Coordinates of C-alpha atoms in Angstrom, one line a residue:
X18 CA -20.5 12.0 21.4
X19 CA -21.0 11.8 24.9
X20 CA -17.4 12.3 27.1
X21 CA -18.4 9.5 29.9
X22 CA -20.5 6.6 30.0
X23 CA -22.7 6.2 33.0
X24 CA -23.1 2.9 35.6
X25 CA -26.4 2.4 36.9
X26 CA -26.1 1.6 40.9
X27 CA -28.1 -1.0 43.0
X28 CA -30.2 2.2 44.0
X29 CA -31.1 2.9 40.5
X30 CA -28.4 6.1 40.8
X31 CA -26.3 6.4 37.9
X32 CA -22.4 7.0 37.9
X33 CA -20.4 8.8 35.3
X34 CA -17.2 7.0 34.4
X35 CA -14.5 8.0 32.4
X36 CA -13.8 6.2 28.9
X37 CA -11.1 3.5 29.0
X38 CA -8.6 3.0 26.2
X39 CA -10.3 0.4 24.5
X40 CA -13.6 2.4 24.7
X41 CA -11.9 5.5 23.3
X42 CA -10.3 3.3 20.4
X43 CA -13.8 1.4 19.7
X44 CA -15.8 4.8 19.8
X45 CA -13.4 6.6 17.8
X46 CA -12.6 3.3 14.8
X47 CA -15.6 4.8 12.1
X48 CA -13.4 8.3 12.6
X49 CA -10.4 6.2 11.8
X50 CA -11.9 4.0 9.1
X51 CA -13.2 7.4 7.5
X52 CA -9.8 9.5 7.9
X53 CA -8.2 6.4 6.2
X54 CA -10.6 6.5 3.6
X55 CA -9.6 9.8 2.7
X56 CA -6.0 9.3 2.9
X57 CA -6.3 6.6 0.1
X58 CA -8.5 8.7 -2.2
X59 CA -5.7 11.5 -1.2
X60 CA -2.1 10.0 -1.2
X61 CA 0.1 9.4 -4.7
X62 CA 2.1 6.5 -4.9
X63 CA 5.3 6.9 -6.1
X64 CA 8.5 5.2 -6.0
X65 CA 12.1 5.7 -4.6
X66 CA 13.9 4.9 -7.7
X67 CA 12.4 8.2 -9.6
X68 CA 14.2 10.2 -7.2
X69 CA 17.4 9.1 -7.4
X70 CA 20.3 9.9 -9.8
X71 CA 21.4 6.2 -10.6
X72 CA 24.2 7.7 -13.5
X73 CA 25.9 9.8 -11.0
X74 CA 26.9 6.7 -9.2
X75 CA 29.8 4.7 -8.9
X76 CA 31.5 1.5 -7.6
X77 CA 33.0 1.8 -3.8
X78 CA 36.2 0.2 -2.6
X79 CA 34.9 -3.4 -2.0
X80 CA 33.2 -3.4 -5.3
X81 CA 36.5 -2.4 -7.8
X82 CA 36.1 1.3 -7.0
X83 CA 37.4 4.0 -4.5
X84 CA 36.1 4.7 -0.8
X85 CA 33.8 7.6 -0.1
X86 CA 35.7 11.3 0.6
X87 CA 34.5 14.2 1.6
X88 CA 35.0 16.1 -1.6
X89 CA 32.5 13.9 -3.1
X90 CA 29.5 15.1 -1.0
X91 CA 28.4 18.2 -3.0
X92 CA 25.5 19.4 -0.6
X93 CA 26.5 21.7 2.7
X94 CA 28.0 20.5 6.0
X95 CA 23.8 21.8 6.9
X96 CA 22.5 19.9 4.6
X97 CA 24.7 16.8 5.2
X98 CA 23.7 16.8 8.8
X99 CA 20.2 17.4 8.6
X100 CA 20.1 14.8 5.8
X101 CA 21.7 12.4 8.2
X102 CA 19.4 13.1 10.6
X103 CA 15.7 13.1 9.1
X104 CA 17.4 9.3 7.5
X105 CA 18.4 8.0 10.9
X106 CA 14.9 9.1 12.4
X107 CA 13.2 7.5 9.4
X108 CA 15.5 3.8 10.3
X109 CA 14.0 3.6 13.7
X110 CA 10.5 2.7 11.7
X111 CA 10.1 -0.7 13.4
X112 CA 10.4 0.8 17.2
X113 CA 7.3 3.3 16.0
X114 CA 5.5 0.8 14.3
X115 CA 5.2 -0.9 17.7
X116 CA 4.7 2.2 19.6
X117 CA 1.4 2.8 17.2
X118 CA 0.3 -0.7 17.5
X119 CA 0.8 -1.1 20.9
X120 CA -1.1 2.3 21.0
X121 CA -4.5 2.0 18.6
X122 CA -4.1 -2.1 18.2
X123 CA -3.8 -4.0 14.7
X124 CA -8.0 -4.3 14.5
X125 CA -10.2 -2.6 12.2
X126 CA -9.7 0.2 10.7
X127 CA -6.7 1.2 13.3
X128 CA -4.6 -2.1 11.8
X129 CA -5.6 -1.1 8.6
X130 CA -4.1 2.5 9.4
X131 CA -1.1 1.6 11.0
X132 CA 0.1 -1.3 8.2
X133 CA -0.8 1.7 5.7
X134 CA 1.5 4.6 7.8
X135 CA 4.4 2.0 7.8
X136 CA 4.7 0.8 4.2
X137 CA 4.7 4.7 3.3
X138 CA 7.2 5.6 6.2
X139 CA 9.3 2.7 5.0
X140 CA 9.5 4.6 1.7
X141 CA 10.8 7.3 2.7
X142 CA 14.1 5.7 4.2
X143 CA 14.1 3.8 1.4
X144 CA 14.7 6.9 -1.1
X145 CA 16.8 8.7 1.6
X146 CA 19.4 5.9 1.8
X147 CA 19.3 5.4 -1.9
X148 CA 19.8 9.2 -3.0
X149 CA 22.5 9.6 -0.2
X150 CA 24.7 6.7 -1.0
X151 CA 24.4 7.2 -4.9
X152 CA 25.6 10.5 -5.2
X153 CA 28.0 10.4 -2.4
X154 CA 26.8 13.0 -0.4
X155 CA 27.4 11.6 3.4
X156 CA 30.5 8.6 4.3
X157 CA 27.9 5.5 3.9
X158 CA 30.5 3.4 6.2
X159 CA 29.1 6.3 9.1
X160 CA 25.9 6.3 7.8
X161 CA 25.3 2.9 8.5
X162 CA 27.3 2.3 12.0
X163 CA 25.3 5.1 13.0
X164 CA 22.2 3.4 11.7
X165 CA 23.0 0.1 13.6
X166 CA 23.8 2.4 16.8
X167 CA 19.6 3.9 16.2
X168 CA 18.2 0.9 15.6
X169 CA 19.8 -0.8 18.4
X170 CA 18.8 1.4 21.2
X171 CA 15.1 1.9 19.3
X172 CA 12.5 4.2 20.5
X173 CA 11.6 4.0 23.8
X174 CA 10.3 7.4 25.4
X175 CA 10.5 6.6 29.3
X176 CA 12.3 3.4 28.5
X177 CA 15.1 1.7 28.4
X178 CA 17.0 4.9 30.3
X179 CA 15.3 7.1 27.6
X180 CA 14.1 9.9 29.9
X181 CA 11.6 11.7 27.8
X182 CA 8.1 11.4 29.1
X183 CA 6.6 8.2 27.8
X184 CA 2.8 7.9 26.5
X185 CA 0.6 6.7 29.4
X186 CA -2.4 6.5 27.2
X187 CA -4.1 6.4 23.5
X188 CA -4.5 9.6 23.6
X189 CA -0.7 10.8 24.5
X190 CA 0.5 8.8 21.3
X191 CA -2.0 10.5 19.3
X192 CA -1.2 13.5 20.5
X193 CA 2.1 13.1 19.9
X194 CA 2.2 12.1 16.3
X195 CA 0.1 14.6 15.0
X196 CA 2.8 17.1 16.2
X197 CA 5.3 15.3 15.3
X198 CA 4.4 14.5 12.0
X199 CA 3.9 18.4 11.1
X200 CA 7.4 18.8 12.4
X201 CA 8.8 15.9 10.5
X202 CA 6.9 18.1 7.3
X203 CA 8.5 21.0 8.2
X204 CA 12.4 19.6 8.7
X205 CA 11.8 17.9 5.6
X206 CA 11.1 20.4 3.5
X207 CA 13.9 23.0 4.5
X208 CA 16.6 20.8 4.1
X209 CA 15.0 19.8 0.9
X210 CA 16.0 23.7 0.3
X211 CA 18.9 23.6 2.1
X212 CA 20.7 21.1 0.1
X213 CA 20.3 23.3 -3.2
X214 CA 20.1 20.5 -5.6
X215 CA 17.1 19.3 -7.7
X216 CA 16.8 16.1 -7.3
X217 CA 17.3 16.3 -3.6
X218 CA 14.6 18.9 -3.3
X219 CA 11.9 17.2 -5.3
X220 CA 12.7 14.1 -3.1
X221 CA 12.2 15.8 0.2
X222 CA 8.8 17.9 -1.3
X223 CA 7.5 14.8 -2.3
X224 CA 8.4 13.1 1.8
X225 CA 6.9 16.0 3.3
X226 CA 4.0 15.8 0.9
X227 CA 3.5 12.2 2.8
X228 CA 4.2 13.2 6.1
X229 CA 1.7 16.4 6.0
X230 CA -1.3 13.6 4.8
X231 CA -0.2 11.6 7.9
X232 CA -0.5 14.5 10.1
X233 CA -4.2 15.1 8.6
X234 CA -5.0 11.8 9.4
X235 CA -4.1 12.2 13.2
X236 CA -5.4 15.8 13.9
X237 CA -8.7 14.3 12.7
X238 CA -9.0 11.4 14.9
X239 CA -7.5 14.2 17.4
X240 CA -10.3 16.3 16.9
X241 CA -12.8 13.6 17.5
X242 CA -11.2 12.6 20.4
X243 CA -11.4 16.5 22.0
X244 CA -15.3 15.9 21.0
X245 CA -15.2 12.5 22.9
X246 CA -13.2 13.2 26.0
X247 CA -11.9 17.1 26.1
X248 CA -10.2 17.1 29.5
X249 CA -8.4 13.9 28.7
X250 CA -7.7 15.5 25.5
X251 CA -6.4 18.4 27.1
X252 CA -4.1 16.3 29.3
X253 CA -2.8 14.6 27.1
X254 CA -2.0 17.6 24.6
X255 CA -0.3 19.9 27.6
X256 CA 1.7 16.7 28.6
X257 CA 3.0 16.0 25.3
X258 CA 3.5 19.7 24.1
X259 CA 5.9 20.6 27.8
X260 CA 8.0 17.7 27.2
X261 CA 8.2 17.4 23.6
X262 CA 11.4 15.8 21.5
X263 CA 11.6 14.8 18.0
X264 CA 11.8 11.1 17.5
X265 CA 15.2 11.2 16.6
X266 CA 16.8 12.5 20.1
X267 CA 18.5 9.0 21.0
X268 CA 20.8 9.7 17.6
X269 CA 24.4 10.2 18.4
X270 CA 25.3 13.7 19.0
X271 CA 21.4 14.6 18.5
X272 CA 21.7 17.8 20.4
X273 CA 24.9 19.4 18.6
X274 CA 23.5 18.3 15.2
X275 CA 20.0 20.1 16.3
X276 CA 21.9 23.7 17.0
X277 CA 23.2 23.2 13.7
X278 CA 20.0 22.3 12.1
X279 CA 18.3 25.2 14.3
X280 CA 20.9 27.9 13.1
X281 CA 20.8 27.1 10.0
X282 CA 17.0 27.2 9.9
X283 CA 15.7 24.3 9.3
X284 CA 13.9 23.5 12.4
X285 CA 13.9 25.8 15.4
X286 CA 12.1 26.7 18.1
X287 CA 10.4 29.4 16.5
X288 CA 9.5 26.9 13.9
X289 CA 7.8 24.5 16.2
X290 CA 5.8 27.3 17.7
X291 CA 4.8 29.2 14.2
X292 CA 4.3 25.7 12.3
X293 CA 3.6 23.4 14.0
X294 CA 2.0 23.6 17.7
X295 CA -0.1 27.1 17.2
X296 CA -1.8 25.4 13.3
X297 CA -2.8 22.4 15.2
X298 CA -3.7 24.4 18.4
X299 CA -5.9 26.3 16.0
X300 CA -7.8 23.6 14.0
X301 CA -8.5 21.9 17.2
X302 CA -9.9 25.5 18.8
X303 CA -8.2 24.8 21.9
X304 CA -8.8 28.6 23.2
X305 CA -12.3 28.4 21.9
X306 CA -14.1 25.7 23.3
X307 CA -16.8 25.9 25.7
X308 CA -16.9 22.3 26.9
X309 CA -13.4 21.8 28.9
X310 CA -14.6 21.6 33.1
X311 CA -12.6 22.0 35.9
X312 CA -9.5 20.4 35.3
X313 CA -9.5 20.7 31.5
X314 CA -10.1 24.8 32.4
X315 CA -7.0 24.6 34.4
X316 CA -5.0 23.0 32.1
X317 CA -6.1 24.7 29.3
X318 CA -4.9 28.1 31.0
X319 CA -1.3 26.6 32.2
X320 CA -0.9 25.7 27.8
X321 CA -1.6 29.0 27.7
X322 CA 1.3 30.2 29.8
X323 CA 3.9 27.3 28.4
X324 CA 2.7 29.3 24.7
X325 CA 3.5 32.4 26.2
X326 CA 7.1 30.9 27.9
X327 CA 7.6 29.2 24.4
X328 CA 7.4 32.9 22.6
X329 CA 10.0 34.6 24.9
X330 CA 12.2 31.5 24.5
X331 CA 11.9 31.4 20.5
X332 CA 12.7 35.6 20.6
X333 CA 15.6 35.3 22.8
X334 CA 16.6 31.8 20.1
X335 CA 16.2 34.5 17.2
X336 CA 18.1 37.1 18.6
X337 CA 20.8 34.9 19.4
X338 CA 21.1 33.4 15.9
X339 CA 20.6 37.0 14.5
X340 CA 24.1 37.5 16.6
X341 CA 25.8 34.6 15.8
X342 CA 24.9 34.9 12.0
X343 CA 26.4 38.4 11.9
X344 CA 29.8 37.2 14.0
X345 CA 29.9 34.4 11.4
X346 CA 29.6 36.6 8.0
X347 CA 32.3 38.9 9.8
X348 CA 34.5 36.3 10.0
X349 CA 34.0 35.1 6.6
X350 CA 35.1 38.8 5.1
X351 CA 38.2 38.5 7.1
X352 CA 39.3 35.5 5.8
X353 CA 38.3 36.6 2.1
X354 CA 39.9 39.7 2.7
X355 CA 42.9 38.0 4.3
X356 CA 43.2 35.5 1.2
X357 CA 42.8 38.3 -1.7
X358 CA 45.7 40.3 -0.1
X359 CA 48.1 37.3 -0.3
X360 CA 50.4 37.6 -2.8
X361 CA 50.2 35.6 -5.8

């Protein structure tokens, strides 16, 4: 695949031009159509109501029964928020169906796609919500304030006073996605294993297990699209990796529920180095081209240092969490010890 297309001047010169959107979307739709294709013969349906435990259930307040407490939840305060958090992410589906559409168009094989990506993202709130609410595990009357609060203020990156860097191109949304989707795998599946409960862990296996085909089908097109255009590519990958944010970041009280979620390892920095940026760095051989030119070389070399800035940051994370791990078992053998010696 050539990188530019070239204009023939009234002189009979010819001038190299880069590839607009539309050109990059029309040259890249038989990847799509293909990686789609794939993703059919792949994927296994399945449905929400298999996952969760209807006879555990019972009537709340308005329906002859009594009003959630927090005695019922019987996962971890960990679990409880990172289960809150990977739902109210999922809710804000119709703001990222737009984002994608906006992005590759409703045409082809790129409609196709993104009608596909949202039916199976819809799923996955679906069975969140469900499983939740049954067994009682989070206040629903929160749960879904919180929900209208998400929805409401959508997802809008440099929008709408949402100052994250917003996409300026095809290529930034892809970009984005196909990190983003490994990271949504990886969050999944640890509070799958934090919550400690079956069900709740085959549920979350079985999200991830969608949400790591979705990121297959992105670093694909993402890989054609370094083929196509590699310094746009590069661009767009150094500009999405130094400002990245999990789509949930407009949640209320995001930030102190993602030290929790950090601390209590389920998604951390040296996570999203380890997991998720070096795997796709690597599949897309980033450090071992040979066809980035002057700008892409330059850009290529400052990802290098942001990697290298990223490490120190994610060993001084650890060391910190090593600390306050240690302060926090301390504590707990005081108070056990504290307790036993009280007199019965």
């Amino acid at each position: 695949m050539a990188t530019t297309t070239t204009t023939t001047t009234a002189d009979g010169g010819q001038l190299a031009r880069t590839l607009t959107d539309v050109e990059l979307l029309r040259e890249l739709e038989p990847v799509a159509e293909a990686g789609l294709n794939q993703h059919l013969a792949t994927t296994k349906d399945w449905s929400p109501h298999d996952y969760v435990p209807w006879s555990d259930g019972a009537n709340y307040a308005a329906a002859g029964g009594r009003e959630w407490d927090v005695d019922d939840s019987g996962i971890s305060d960990l679990a409880r928020v990172a289960m809150i958090t990977n739902l109210l992410t999922e809710d804000n589906l119709p703001s990222y169906h737009r984002a994608i559409a906006e992005s590759f168009t409703v045409d082809d094989a790129w409609g196709a796609w993104v009608n596909r990506w949202t039916v199976e993202e819809n799923r996955h709130g679906t069975a969140l919500r469900d499983y939740l609410v049954v067994t009682r595990a989070v206040d629903p009357v929160e749960l879904e304030r919180a929900r209208m609060l998400q929805v409401t203020a959508g997802f809008s990156p440099g929008q709408q006073g949402q100052g994250t860097v917003g996409p300026e191109s095809m290529l930034d949304t892809l970009v984005y996605v196909t990190f983003q989707e490994l990271a949504t795998r990886v969050s999944h599946r640890n509070t799958g294993r934090a919550c400690d409960e079956p069900i709740a862990d085959q549920l979350l296996k079985r999200v991830s297990a969608d949400e790591n085909l979705h990121m297959i089908f992105y670093r694909g097109v993402g890989a054609a699209a370094l083929d196509l255009s590699p310094d746009r590519a590069i661009r767009a990958i150094c500009r999405i990796l130094s400002s990245f944010q999990m789509p949930g970041f407009s949640i209320p009280n995001f930030r102190r529920n993602a030290v929790k979620i950090a601390v209590g390892g389920i998604y951390d920095l040296r996570q999203h180095l380890d997991e998720v940026i070096m795997p796709v760095l690597r599949y897309w051989r980033i450090f071992e081209r040979d066809d980035f030119t002057g700008e892409g070389l330059r850009l290529r070399d400052e990802l290098a240092v942001f990697i290298a800035y990223t490490e120190v940051e994610a060993d001084r994370f650890d060391e910190s969490k090593a600390r306050y791990l240690e302060r926090d078992a301390r504590k707990a053998q005081r108070l056990s010890a504290r307790s036993s010696s009280q007199p019965v």
